[in-house]
mmCIF file of C-alpha atoms in Angstrom:
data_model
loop_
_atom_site.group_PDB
_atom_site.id
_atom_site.type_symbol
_atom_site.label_atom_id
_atom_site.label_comp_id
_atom_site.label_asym_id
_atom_site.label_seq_id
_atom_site.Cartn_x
_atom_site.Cartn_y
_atom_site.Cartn_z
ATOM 1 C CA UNK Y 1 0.000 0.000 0.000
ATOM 2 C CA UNK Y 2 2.918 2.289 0.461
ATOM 3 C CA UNK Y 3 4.050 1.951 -3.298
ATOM 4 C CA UNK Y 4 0.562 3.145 -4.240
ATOM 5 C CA UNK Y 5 0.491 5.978 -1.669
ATOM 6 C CA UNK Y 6 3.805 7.347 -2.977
ATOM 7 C CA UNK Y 7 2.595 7.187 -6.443
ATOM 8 C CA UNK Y 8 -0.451 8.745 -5.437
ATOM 9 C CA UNK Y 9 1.300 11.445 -3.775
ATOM 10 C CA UNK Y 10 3.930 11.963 -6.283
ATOM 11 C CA UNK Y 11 0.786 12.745 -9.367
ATOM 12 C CA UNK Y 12 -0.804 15.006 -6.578
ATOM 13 C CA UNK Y 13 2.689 17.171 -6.444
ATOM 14 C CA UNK Y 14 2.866 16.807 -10.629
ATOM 15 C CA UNK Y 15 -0.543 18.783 -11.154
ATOM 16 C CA UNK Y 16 1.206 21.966 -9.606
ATOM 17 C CA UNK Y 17 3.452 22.821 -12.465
ATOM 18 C CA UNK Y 18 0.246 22.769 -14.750
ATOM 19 C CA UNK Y 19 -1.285 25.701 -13.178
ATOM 20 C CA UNK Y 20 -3.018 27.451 -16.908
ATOM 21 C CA UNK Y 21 -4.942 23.631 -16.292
ATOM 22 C CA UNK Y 22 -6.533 24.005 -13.436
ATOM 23 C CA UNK Y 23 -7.753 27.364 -14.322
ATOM 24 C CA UNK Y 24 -9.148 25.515 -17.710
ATOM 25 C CA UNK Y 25 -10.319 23.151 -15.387
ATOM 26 C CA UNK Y 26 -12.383 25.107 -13.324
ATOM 27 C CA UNK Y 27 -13.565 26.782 -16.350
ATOM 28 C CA UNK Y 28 -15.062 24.227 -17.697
ATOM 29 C CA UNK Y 29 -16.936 23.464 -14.877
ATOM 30 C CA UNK Y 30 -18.427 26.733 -14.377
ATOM 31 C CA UNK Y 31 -19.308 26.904 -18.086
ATOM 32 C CA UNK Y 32 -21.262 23.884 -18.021
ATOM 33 C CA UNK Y 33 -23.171 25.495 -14.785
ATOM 34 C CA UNK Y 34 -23.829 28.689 -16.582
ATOM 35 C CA UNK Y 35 -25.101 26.580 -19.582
ATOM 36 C CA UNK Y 36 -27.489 25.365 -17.606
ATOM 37 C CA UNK Y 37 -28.811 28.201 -15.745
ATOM 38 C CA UNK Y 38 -29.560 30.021 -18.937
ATOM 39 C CA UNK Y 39 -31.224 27.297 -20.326
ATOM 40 C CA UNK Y 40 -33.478 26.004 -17.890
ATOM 41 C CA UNK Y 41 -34.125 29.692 -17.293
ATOM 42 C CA UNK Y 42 -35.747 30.569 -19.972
ATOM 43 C CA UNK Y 43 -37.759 26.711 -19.850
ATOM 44 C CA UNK Y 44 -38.454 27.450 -16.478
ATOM 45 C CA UNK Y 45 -39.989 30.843 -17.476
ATOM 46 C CA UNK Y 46 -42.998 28.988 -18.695
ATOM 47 C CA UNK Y 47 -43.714 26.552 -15.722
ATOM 48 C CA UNK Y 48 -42.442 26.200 -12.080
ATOM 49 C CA UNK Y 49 -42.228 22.474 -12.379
ATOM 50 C CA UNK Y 50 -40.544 20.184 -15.006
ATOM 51 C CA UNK Y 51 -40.432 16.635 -13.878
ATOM 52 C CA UNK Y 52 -40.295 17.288 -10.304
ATOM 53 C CA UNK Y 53 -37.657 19.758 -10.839
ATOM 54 C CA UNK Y 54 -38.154 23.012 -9.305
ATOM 55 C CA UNK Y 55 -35.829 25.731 -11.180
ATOM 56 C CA UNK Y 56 -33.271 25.653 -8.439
ATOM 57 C CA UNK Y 57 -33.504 22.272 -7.498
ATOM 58 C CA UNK Y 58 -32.404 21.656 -11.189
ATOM 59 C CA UNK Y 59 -29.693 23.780 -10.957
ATOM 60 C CA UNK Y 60 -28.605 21.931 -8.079
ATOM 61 C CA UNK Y 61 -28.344 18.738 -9.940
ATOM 62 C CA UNK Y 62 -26.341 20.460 -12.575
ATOM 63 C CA UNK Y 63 -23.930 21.643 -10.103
ATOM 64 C CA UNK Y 64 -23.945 18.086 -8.514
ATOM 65 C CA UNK Y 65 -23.471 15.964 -12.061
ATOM 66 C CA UNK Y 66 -20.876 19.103 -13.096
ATOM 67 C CA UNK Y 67 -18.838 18.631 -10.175
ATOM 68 C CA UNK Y 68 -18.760 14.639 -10.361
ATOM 69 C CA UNK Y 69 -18.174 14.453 -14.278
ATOM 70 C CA UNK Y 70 -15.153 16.813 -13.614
ATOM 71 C CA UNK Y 71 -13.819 14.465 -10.993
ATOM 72 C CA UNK Y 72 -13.811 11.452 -13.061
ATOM 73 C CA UNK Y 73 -10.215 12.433 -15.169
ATOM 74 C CA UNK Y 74 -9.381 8.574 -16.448
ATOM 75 C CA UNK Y 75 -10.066 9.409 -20.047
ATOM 76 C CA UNK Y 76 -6.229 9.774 -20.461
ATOM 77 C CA UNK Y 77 -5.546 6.048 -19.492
ATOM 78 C CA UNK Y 78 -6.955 3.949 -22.144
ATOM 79 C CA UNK Y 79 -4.733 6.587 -24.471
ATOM 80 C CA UNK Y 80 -1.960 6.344 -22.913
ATOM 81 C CA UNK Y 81 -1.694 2.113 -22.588
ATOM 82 C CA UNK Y 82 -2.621 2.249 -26.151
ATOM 83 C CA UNK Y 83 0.352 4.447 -27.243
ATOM 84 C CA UNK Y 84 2.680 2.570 -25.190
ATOM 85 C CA UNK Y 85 1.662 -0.766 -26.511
ATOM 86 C CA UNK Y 86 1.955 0.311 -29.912
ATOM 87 C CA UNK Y 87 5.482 1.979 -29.492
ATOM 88 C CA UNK Y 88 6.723 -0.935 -27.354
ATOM 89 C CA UNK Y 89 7.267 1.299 -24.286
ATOM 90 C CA UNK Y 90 4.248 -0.265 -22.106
ATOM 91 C CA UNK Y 91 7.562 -2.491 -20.658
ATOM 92 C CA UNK Y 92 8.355 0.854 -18.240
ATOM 93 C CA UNK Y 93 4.837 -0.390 -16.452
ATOM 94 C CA UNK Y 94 5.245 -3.847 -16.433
ATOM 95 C CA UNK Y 95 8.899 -4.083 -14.818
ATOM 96 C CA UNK Y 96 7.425 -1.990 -11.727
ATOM 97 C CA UNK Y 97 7.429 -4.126 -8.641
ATOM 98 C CA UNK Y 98 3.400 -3.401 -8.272
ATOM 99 C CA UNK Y 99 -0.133 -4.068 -10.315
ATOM 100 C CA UNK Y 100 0.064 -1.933 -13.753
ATOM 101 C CA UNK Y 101 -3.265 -1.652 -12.902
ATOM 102 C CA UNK Y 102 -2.914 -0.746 -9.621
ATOM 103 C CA UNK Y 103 0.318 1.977 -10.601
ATOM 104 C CA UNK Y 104 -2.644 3.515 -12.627
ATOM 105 C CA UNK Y 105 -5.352 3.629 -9.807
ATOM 106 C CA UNK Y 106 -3.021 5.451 -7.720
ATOM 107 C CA UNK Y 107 -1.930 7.806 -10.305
ATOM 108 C CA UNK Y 108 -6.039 8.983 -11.257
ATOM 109 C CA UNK Y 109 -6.963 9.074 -7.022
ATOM 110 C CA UNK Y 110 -3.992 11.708 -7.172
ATOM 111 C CA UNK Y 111 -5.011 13.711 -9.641
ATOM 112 C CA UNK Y 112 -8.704 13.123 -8.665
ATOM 113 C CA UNK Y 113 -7.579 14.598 -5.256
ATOM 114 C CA UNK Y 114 -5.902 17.236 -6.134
ATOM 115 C CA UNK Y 115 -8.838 18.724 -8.333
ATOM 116 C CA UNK Y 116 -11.332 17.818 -5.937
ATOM 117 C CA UNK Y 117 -10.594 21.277 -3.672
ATOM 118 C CA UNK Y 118 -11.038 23.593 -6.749
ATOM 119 C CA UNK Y 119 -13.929 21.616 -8.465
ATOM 120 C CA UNK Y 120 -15.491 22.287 -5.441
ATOM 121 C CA UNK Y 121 -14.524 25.870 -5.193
ATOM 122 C CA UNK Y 122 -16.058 26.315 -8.408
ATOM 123 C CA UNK Y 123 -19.596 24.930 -7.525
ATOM 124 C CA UNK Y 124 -19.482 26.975 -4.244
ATOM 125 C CA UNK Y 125 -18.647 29.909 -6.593
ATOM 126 C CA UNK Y 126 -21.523 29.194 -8.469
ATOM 127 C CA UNK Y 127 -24.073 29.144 -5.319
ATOM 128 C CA UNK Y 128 -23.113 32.387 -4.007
ATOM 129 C CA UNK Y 129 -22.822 34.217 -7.666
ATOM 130 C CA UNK Y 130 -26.459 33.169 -8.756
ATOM 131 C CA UNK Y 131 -28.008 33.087 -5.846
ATOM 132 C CA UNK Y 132 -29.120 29.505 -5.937
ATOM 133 C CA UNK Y 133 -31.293 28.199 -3.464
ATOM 134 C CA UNK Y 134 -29.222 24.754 -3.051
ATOM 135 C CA UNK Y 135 -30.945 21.535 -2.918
ATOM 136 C CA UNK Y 136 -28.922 19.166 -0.756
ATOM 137 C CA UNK Y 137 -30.257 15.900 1.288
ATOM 138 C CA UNK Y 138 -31.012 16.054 4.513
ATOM 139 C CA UNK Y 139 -30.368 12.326 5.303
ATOM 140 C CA UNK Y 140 -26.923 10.963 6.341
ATOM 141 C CA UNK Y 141 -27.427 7.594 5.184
ATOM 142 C CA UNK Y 142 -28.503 8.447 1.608
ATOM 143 C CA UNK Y 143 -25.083 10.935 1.530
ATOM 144 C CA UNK Y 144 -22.831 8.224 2.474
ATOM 145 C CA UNK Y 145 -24.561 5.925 0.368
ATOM 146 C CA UNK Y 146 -24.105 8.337 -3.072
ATOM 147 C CA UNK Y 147 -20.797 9.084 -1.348
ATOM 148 C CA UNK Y 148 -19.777 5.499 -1.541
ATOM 149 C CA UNK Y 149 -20.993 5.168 -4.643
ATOM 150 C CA UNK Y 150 -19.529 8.163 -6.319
ATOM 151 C CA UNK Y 151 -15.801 6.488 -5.378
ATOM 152 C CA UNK Y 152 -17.101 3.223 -7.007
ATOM 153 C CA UNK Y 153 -18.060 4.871 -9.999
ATOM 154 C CA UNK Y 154 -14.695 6.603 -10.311
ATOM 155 C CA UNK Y 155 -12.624 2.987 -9.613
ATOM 156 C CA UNK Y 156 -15.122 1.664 -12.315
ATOM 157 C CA UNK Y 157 -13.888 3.856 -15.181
ATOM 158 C CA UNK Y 158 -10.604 3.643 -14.246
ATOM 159 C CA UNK Y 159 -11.454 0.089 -14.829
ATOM 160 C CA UNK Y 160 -12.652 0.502 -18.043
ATOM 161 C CA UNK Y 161 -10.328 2.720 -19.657
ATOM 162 C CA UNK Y 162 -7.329 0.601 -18.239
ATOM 163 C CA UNK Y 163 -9.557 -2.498 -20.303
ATOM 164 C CA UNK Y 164 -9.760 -0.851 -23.137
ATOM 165 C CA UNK Y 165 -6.594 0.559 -23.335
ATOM 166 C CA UNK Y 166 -5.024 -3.536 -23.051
ATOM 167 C CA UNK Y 167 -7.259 -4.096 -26.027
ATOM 168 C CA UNK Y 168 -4.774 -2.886 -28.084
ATOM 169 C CA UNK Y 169 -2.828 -6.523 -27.173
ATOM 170 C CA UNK Y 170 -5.451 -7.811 -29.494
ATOM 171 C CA UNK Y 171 -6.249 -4.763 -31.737
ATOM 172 C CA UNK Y 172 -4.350 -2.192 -33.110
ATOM 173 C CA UNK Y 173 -6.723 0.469 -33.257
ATOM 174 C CA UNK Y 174 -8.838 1.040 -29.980
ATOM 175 C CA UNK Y 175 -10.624 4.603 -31.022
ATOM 176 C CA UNK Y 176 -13.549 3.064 -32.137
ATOM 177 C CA UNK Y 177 -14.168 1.371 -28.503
ATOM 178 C CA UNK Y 178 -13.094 5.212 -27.102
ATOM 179 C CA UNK Y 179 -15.805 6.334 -29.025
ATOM 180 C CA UNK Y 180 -18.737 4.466 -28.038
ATOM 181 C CA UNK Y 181 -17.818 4.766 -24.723
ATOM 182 C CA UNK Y 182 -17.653 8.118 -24.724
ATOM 183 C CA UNK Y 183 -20.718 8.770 -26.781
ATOM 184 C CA UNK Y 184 -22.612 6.067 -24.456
ATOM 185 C CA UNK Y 185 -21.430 7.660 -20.899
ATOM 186 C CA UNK Y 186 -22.088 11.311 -22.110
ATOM 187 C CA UNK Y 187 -26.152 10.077 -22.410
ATOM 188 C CA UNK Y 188 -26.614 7.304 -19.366
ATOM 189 C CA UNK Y 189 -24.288 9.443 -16.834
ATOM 190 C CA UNK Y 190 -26.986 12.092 -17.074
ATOM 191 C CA UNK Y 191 -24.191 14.825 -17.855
ATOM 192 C CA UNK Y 192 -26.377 16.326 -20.633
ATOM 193 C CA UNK Y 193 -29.887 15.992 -18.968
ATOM 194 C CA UNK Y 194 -31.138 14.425 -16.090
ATOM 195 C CA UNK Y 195 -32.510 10.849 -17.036
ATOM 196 C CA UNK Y 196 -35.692 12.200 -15.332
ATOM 197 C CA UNK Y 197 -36.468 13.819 -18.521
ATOM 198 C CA UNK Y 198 -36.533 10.582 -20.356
ATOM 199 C CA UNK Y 199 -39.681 7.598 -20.979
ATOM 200 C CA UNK Y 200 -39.482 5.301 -17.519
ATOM 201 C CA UNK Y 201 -38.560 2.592 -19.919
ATOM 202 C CA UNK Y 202 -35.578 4.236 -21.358
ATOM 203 C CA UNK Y 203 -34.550 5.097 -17.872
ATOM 204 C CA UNK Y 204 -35.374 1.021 -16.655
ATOM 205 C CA UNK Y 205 -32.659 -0.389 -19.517
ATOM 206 C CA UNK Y 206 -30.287 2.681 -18.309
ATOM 207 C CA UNK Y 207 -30.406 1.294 -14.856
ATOM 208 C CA UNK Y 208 -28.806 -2.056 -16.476
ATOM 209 C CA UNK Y 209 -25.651 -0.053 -16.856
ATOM 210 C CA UNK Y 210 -22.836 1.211 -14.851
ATOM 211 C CA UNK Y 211 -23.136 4.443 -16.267
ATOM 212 C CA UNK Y 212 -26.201 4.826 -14.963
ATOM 213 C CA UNK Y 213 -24.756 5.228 -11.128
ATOM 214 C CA UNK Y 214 -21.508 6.869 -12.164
ATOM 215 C CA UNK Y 215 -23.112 10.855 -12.066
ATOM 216 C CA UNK Y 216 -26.515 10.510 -12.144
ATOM 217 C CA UNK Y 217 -27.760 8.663 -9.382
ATOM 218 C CA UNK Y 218 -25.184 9.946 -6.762
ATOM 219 C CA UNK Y 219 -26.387 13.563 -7.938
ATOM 220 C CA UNK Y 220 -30.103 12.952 -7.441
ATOM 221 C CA UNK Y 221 -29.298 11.157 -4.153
ATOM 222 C CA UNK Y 222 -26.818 14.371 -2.995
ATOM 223 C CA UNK Y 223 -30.576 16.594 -3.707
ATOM 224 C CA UNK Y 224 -32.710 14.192 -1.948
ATOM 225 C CA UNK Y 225 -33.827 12.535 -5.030
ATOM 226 C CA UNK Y 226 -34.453 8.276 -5.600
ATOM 227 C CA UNK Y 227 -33.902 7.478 -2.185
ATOM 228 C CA UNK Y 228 -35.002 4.362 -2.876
ATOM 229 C CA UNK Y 229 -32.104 3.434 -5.211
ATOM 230 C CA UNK Y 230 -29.230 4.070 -2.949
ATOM 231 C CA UNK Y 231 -28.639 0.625 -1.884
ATOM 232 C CA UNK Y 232 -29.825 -0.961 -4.839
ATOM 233 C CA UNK Y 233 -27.349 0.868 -7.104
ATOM 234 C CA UNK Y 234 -24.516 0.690 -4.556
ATOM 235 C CA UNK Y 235 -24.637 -3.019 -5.416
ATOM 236 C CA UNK Y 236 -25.440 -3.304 -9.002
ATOM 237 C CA UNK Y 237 -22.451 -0.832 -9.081
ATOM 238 C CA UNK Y 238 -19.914 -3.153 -6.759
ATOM 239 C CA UNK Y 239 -21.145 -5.690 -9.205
ATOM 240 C CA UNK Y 240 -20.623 -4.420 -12.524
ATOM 241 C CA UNK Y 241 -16.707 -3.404 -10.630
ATOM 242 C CA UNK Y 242 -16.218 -7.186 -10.039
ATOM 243 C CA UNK Y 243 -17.513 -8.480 -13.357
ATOM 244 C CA UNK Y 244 -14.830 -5.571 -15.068
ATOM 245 C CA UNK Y 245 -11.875 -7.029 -12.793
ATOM 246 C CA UNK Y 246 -13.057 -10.263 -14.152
ATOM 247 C CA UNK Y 247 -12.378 -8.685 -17.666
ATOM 248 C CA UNK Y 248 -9.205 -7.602 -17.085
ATOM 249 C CA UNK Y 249 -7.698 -10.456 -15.677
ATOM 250 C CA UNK Y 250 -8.655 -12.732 -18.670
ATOM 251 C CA UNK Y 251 -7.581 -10.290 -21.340
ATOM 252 C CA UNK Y 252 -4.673 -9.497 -19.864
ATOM 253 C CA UNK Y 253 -3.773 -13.305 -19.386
ATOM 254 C CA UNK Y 254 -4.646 -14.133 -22.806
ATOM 255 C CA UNK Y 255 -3.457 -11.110 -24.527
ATOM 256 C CA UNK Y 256 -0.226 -9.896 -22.837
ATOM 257 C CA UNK Y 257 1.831 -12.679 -24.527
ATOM 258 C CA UNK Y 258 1.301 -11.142 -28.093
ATOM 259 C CA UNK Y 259 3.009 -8.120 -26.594
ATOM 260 C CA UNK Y 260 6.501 -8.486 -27.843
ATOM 261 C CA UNK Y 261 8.420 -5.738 -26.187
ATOM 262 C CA UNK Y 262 9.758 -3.974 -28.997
ATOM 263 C CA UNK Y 263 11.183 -0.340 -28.361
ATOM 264 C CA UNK Y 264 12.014 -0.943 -24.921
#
């Protein structure tokens, strides 16, 4: 555990020199916030309700989903395996004395950490500026439960991108997996629009995937929302985790001996 720690440590110290990203960073955040307040402003111009959304309660969610898509930073893995398999280089990993896996756990909970302080600044920022009236749960269990489940859904796509980035043991060219991934987690993750907003059936086969409890879920459970999904999706979650360690262990097995080590 100490080998992790350091490496977590060490990526928390590396995010310093890039100061001009952490400005981008925080950015980004509020610009998605101030997307939403203009358009669900003029919506909620019309009507005081729209799906059980009052207009600061969705706001709230917004800030919520904003906040916990900004956290989850392990896009840059499944690149990064890729390009070191194809160049030969992925050997630098594989000598360490520790999980390549686990090397790349501890690097994104470093980087997740050190953003967390000014992702956080960012939706306080927003509160205060626009005068939202914030929509949080009253209800200790249901935060710790969309807590808990917010730090599952980040291990989970560090998961994923560190699967598909081995992929590229078997195929060459990975950005076609990138793709649907992304595409598929910008819709079920709720990032967009709440899934509120969608047919109950849509939402039911949504609730199949992991995506499902990566953002949205934890968001309407931080404003007091689905209550009655908190354990439920905690589990489904834990499960889908398991099922994607499965993954990797068999693809890595299977796969790792086409890897040839050229350009190490």
């Amino acid at each position: 555990m100490r080998k992790y720690r350091e490496i977590m440590r060490a990526y928390l110290k590396t995010q310093l020199v890039w100061r001009a990203d952490v400005a981008f960073h925080m950015v980004f955040i509020m610009s998605k916030v101030l997307f939403a307040w203009l358009l669900w402003g003029m919506i909620f111009r019309e009507r005081n309700m729209v799906a059980d959304f009052t207009f600061h309660g969705m706001l709230s969610y917004y800030i919520f989903s904003s906040f916990l898509s900004q956290l989850e930073m392990s896009k840059g893995i499944s690149g990064e395996i890729s390009a070191r398999i194809r160049n030969g280089t992925i050997s630098n990993y594989i000598v360490l004395p520790l999980s390549m896996e686990g090397y790349f756990t501890a690097m994104e909970a470093g980087v997740v950490l050190f953003y967390l302080a000014f992702d956080l600044a960012a939706a306080v920022v927003w509160v205060f500026l626009f005068r939202i009236e914030f929509v949080f749960t009253h209800s200790v269990t249901v935060f710790l439960c969309g807590l808990l489940m917010t730090v599952l859904g980040l291990f989970f796509m560090v998961q994923l991108n560190f699967f598909l980035g081995i992929l590229t043991l078997k195929y060459e060219e990975i950005s076609t997996f990138l793709m649907i991934k992304d595409n598929l987690t910008a819709l079920v993750t709720g990032s967009i629009v709440p899934l509120a907003l969608f047919p109950e059936g849509i939402v039911d086969g949504m609730r199949l995937l992991p995506f499902y409890y990566v953002t949205y879920l934890p968001s309407m459970l931080f404003t007091g929302r689905c209550r009655e999904e908190a354990v439920k999706g905690i589990f489904i979650l834990g499960a889908w985790c398991v099922l994607m360690q499965g993954a990797i262990m068999i693809t890595w097995r299977k796969y790792r001996i086409k890897y040839d080590g050229a350009g190490i």
